[in-house]
CSV table of C-alpha atoms in Angstrom, one decimal:
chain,number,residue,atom,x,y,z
A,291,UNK,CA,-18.7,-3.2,-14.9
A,292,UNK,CA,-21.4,-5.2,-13.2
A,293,UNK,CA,-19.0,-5.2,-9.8
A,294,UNK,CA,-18.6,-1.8,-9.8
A,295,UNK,CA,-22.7,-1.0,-10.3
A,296,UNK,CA,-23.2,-3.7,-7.3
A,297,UNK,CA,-20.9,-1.7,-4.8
A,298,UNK,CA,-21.5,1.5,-6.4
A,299,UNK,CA,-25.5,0.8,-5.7
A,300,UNK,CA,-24.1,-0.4,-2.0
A,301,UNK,CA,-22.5,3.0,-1.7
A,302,UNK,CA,-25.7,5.1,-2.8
A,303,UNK,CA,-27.7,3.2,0.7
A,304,UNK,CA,-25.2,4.5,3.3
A,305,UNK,CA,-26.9,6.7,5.7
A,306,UNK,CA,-23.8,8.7,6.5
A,307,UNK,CA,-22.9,9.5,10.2
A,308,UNK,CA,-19.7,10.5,10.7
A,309,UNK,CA,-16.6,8.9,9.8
A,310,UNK,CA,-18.9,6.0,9.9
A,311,UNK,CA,-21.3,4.5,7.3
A,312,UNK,CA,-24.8,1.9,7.9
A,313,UNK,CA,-24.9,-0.1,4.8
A,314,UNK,CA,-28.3,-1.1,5.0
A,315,UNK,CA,-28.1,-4.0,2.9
A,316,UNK,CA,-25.7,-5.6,5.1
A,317,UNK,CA,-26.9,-4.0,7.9
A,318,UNK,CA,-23.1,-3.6,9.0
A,319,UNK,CA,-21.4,-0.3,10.3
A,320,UNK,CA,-18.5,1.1,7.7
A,321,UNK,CA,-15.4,2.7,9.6
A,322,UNK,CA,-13.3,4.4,7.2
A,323,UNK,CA,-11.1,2.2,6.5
A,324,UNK,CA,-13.5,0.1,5.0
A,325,UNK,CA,-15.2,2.9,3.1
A,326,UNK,CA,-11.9,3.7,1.8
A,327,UNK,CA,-11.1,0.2,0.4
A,328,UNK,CA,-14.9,0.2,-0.9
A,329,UNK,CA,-13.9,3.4,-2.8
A,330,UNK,CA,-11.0,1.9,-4.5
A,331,UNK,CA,-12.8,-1.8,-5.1
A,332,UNK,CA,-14.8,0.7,-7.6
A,333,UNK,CA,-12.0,2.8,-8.4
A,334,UNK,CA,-10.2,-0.6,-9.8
A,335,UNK,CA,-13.2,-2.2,-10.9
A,336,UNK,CA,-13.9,0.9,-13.7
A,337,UNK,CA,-12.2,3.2,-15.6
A,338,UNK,CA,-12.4,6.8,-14.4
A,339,UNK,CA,-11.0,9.9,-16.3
A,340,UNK,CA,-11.5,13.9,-16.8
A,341,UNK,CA,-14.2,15.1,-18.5
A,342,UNK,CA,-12.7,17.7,-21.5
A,343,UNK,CA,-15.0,19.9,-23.6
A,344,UNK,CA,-16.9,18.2,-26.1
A,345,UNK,CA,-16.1,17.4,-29.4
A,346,UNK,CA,-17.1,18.7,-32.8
A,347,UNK,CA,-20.5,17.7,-34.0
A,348,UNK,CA,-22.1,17.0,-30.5
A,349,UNK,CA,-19.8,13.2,-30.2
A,350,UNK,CA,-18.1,12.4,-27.4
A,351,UNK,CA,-14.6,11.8,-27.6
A,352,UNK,CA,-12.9,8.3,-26.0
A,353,UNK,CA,-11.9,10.7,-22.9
A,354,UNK,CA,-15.6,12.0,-22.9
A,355,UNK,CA,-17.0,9.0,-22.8
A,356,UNK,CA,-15.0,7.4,-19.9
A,357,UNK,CA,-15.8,9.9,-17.8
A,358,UNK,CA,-19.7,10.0,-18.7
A,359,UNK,CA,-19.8,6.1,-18.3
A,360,UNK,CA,-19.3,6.8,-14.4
A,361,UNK,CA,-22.6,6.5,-12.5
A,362,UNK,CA,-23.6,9.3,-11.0
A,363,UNK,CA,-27.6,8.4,-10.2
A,364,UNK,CA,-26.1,9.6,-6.5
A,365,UNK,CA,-26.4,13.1,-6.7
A,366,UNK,CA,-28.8,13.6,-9.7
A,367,UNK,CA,-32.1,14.8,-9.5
A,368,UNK,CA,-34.5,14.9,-12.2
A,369,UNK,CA,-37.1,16.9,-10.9
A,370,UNK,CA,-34.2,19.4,-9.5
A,371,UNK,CA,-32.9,19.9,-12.4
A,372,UNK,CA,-35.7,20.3,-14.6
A,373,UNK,CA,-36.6,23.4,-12.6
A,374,UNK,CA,-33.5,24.9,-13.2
A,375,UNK,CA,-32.9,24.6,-16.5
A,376,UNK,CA,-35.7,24.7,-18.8
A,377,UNK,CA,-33.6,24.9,-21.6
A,378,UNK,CA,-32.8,21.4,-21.4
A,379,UNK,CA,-36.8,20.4,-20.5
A,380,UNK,CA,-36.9,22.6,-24.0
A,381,UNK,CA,-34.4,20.7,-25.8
A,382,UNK,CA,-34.2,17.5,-24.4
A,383,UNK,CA,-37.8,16.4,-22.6
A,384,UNK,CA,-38.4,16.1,-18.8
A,385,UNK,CA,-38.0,12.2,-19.0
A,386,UNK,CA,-35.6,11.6,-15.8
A,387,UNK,CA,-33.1,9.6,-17.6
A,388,UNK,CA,-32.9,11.3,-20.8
A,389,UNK,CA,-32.2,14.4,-18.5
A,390,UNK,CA,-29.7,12.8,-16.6
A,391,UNK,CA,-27.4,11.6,-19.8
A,392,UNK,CA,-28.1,15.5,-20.7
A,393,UNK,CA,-25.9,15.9,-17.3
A,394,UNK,CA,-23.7,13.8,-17.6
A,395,UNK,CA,-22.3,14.2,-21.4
A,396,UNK,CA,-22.8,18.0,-21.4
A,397,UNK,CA,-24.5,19.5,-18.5
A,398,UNK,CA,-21.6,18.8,-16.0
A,399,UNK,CA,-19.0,20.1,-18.4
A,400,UNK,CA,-21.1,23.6,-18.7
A,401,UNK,CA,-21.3,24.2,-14.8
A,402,UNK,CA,-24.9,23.0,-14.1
A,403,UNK,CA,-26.2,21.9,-10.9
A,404,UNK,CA,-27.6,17.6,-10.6
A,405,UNK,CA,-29.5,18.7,-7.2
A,406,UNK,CA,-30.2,21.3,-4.7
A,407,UNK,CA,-27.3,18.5,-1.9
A,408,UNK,CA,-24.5,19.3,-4.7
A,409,UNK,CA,-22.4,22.5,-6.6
A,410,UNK,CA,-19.4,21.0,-8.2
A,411,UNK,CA,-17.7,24.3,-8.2
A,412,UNK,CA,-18.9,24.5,-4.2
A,413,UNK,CA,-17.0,21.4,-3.9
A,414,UNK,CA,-13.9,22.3,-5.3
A,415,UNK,CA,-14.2,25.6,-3.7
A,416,UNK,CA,-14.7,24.2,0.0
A,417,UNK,CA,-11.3,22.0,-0.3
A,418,UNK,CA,-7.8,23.2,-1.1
A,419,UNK,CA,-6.4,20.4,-0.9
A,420,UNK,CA,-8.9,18.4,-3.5
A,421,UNK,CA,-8.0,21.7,-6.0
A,422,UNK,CA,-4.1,20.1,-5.7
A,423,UNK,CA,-5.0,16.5,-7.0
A,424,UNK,CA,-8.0,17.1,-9.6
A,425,UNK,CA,-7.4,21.2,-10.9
A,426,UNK,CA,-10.0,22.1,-13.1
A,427,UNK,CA,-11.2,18.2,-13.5
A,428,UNK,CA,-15.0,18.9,-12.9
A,429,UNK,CA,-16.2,15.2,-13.4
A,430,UNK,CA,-13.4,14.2,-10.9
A,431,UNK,CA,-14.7,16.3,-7.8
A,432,UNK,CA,-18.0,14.6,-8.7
A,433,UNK,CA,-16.8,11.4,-8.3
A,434,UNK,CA,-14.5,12.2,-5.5
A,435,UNK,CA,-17.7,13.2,-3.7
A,436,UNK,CA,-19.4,10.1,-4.4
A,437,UNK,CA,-16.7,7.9,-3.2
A,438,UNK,CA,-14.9,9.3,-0.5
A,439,UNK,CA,-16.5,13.1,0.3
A,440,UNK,CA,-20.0,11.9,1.4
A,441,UNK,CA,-18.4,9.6,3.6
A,442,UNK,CA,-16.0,11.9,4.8
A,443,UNK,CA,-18.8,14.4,6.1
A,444,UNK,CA,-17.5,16.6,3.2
A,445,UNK,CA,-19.7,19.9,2.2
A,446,UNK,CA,-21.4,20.3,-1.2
A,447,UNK,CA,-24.6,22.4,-0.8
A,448,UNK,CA,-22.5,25.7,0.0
A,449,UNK,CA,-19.9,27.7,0.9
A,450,UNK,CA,-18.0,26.9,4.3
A,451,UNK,CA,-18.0,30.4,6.4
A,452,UNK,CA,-14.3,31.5,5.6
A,453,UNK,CA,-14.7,30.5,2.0
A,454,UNK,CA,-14.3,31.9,-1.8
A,455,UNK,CA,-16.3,30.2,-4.8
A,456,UNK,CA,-13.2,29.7,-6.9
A,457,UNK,CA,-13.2,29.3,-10.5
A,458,UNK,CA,-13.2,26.7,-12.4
A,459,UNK,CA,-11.1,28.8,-15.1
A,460,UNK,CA,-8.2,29.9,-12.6
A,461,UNK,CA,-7.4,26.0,-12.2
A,462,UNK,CA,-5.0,24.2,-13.9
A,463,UNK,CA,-5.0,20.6,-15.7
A,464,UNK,CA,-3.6,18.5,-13.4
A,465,UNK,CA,-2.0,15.8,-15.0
A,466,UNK,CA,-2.5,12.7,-14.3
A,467,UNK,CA,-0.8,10.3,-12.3
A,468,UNK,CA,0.3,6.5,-13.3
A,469,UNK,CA,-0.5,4.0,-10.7
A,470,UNK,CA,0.6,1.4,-12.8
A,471,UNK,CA,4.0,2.5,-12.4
A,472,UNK,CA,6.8,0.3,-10.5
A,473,UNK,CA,7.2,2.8,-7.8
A,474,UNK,CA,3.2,3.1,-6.9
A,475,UNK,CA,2.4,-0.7,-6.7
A,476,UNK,CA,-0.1,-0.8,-4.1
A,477,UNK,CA,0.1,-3.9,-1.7
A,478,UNK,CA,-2.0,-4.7,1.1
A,479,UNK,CA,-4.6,-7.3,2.4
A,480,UNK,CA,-6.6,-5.8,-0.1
A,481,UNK,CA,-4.0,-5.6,-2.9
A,482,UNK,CA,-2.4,-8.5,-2.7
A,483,UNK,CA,0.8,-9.8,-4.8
A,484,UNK,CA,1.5,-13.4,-6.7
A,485,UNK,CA,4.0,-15.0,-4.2
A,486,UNK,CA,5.9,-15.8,-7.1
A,487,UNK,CA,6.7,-12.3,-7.6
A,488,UNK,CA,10.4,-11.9,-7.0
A,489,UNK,CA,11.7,-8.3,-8.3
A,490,UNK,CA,15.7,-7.7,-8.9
A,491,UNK,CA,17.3,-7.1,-6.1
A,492,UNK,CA,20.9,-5.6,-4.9
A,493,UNK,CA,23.0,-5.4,-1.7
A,494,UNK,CA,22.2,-2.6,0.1
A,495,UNK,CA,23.3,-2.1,3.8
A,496,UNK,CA,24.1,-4.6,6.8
A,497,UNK,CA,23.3,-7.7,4.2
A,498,UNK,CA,19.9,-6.2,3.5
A,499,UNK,CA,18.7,-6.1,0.0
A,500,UNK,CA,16.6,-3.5,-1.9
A,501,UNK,CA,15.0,-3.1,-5.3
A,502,UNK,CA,17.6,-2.1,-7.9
A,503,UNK,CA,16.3,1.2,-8.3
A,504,UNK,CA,15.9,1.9,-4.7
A,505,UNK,CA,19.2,0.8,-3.8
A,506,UNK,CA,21.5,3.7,-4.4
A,507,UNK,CA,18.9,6.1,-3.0
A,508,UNK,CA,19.1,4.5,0.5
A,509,UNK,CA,22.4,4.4,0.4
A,510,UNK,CA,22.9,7.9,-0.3
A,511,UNK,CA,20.1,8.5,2.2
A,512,UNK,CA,22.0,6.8,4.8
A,513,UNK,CA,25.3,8.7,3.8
A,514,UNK,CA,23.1,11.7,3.8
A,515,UNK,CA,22.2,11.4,7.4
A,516,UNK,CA,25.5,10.6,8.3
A,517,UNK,CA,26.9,13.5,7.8
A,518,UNK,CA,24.5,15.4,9.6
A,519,UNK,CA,25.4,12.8,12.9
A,520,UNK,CA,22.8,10.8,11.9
A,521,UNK,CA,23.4,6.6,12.1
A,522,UNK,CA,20.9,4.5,10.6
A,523,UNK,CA,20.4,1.3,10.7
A,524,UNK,CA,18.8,-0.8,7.7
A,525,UNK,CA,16.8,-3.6,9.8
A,526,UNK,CA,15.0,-5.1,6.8
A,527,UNK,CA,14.2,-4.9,3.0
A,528,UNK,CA,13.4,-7.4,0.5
A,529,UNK,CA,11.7,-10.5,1.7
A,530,UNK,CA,10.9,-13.0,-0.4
A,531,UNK,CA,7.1,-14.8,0.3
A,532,UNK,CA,8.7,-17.9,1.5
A,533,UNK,CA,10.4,-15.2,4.3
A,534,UNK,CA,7.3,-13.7,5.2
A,535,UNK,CA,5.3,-17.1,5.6
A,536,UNK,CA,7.4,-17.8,8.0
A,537,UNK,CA,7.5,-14.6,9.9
A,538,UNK,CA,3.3,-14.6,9.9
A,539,UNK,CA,3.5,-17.9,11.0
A,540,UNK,CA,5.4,-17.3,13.3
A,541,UNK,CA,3.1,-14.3,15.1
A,542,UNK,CA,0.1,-16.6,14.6
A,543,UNK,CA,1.7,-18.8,16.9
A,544,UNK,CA,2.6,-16.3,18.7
A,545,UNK,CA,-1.3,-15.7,19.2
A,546,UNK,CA,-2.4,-19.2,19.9
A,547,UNK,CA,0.3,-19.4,22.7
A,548,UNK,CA,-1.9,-16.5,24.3
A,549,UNK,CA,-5.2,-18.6,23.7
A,550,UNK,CA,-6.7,-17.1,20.5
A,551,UNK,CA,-8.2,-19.4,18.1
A,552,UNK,CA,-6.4,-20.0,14.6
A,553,UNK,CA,-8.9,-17.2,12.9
A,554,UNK,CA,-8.1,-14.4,15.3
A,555,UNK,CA,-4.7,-15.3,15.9
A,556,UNK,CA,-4.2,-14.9,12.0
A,557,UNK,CA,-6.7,-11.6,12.0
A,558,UNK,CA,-4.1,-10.2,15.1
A,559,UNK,CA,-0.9,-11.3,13.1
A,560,UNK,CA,-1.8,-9.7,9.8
A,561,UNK,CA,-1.9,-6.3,12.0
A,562,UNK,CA,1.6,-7.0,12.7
A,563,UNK,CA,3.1,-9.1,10.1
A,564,UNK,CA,1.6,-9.5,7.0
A,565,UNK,CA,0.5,-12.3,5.0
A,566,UNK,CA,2.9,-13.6,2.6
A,567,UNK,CA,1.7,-11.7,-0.5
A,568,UNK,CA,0.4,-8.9,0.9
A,569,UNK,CA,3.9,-7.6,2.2
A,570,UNK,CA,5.2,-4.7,0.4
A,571,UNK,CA,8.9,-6.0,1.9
A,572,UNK,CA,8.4,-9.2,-1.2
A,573,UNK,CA,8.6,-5.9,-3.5
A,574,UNK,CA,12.0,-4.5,-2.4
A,575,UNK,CA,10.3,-1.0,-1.8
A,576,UNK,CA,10.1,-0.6,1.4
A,577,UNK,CA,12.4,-0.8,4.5
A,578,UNK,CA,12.2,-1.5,8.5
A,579,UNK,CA,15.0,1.7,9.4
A,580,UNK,CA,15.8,2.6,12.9
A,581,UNK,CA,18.2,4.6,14.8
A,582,UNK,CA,21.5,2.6,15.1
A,583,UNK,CA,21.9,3.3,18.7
A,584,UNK,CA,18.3,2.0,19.1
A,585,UNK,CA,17.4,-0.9,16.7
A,586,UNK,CA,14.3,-2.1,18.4
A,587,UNK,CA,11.4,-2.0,16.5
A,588,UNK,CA,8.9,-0.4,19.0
A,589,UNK,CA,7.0,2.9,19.0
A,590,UNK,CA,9.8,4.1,20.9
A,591,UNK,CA,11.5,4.8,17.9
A,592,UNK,CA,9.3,7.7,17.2
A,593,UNK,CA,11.4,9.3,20.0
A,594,UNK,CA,15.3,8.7,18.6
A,595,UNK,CA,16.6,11.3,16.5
A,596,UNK,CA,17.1,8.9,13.7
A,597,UNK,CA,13.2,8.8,13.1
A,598,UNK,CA,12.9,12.2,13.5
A,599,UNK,CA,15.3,12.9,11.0
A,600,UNK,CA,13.8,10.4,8.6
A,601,UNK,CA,10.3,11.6,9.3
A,602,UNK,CA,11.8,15.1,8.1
A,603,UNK,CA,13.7,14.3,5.1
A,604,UNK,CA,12.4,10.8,4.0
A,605,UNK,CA,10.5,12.8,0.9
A,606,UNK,CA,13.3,14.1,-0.3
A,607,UNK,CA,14.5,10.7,-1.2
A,608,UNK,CA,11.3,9.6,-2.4
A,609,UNK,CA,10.1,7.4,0.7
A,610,UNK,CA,7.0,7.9,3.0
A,611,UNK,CA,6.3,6.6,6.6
A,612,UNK,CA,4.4,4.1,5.8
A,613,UNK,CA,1.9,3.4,8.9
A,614,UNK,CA,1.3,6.5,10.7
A,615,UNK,CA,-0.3,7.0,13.9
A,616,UNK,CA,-4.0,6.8,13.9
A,617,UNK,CA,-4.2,5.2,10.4
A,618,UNK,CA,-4.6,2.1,11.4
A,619,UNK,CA,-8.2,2.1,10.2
A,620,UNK,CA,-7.5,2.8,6.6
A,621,UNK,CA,-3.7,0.7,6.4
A,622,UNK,CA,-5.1,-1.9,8.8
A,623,UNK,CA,-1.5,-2.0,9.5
A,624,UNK,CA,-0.3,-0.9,13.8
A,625,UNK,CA,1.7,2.2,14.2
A,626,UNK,CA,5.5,1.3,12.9
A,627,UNK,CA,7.3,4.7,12.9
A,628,UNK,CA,10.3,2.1,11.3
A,629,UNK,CA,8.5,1.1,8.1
A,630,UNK,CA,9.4,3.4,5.3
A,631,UNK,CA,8.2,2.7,1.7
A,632,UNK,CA,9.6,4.0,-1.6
A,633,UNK,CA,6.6,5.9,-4.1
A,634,UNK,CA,8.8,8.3,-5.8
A,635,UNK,CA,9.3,12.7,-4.7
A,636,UNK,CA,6.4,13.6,-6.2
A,637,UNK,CA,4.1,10.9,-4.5
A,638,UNK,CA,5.8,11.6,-1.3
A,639,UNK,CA,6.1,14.9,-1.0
A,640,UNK,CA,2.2,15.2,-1.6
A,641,UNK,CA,1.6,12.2,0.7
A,642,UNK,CA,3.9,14.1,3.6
A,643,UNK,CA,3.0,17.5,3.2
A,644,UNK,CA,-0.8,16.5,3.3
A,645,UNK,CA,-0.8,13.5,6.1
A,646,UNK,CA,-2.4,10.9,4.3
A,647,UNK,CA,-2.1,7.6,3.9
A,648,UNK,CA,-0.8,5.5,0.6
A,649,UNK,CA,-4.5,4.3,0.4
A,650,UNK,CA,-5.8,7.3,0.5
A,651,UNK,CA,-3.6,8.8,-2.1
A,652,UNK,CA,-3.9,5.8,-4.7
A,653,UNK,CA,-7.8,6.0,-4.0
A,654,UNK,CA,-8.0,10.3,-5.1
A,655,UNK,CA,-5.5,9.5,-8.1
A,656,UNK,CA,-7.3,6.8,-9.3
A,657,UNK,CA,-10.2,9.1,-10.2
């Protein structure tokens, strides 16, 4: 808890400009990516749930209290909302904090306002695509906007021209999503894995092995494309971390052969190749595919009709492309239209359909 309040404060200091961020303390500039991973340092570092209705006899539930136990000092203002509702002044006092707990175990829940920069139900209303993750979730748009929306330039005060106010009502409960599950194990240089990690493993295609589970899915995948004249080529899938050492080491080599120095040779080479650890290939989810009549593992691949069929169908199966084009500021990861990761059809067919990253979507399910 006292990591999360520490970044959390560091969040409430960003003059926001932009996709970028001044974090005064450090006096650094924030690109996105580095917001985003901010985001999800507090995401992990607290426990964040839907706010329901309260409970009989005033108490909060365990649900309740979750959500309540989110700071949301950000966007409150006493004095605000002391002038709106003098009910509460009535019932509760004007003290600032006494008003702000009135917020955030009741208040929030019955539709009220925390300041004149932010309307929960403008928030939801502005953004479609937030009304797909968080339905009806009021304390979730809240926190979404504290996270990510402010950063993201995201509008609160009012209506965008075009725009309805929407309902709270007319939502639905969206339910909520397990990160914890086997198929939606983040890894990054963020999120890294125990090197030790070895998951079970079968033959897949051309000598390549994949996760168990994942296995016959590729396989089908493959078979799938076939018969639609599509050959694919399975380049690479599980690695063990002893595998990806040496591949990193490798490309940090590769770096000092150009005249970089051992710490940006290794910054360049985890762009490429990732640390052993922080390869999602050491998990046997993810796969390096190509066309089979064009198995180098270039941008170029974007252009073969294998890639183009994967880029069109991979949801179905359950995988996403993993590293899109002009992402590499959230995944830190280059452009590799050949890396393809397993999340499950549900997770990929939002993460498709919307164009957003694996990052991103872990960071808006984890509220």
């Amino acid at each position: 808890m006292k990591k999360q309040t520490e970044l959390l404060n560091r969040l409430k200091i960003m003059a926001v400009t932009g996709l970028r961020c001044f974090d005064i303390e450090r006096g650094v500039i924030l690109k996105r990516k580095k917001l985003i991973q901010t985001a999800v340092a507090i995401v992990g570092a607290a426990i964040f749930a839907a706010a329901a209705p309260m409970s009989v006899a005033g108490t909060l539930t365990t649900i309740e209290a979750k959500a309540a136990a989110f700071d949301y000092h950000v966007v409150f203002d006493a004095t605000f909302y002391a002038a709106a509702y003098p009910d509460v002044v009535a019932a509760v006092g004007s003290d600032a904090e006494t008003l702000y707990q009135h917020y955030v175990t009741s208040g929030m829940l019955e539709g009220r306002q925390p300041s004149a920069s932010f309307n929960a139900q403008i928030y939801m209303s502005n953004y479609e695509d937030l009304q797909a993750v968080y339905g009806n979730n009021i304390a979730a748009y809240v926190q979404h906007y504290i996270l990510v929306g402010m950063g993201e330039g995201r509008i609160a005060d009012h209506l965008i021209a075009g725009k309805s106010l929407v309902s709270f009502d007319s939502l639905v409960t969206v339910q909520t999503i397990d990160l914890s599950a086997w198929n939606l194990v983040l890894v990054n240089h963020e999120n890294p894995i125990s090197t030790s990690y070895a998951p079970e493993v079968t033959l897949c295609a051309n000598g390549e092995y994949m996760h168990k589970d994942v296995t016959p899915i590729v396989q089908q995948m493959i078979a799938d494309a076939k018969a639609q004249g599509i050959n694919l080529y399975l380049a690479s899938g599980y690695r063990s971390a002893s595998r990806q050492t040496y591949l990193y080491n490798r490309k940090v080599n590769y770096y000092k052969s150009l005249g970089y120095g051992q710490e940006e040779s290794e910054k360049l080479a985890a762009t490429v190749v990732n640390p052993p650890g922080q390869s999602e290939h050491q998990t046997g989810l993810c796969m390096d595919i190509t066309d089979a009549s064009y198995i180098s593992l270039t941008e170029n691949q974007e252009n073969t009709a294998g890639y183009k069929w994967l880029y069109a169908h991979c949801a179905e199966y359950g995988f996403i492309l993993r590293y899109p084009k002009d992402k590499e500021n959230v995944t830190g990861v280059i452009y590799e239209p050949w890396h393809f990761r397993y999340v499950g059809v549900e997770a990929a067919t939002e993460i498709m359909s919307r164009g957003i990253t694996f990052e991103e979507y872990v960071a808006e399910h984890s509220l």
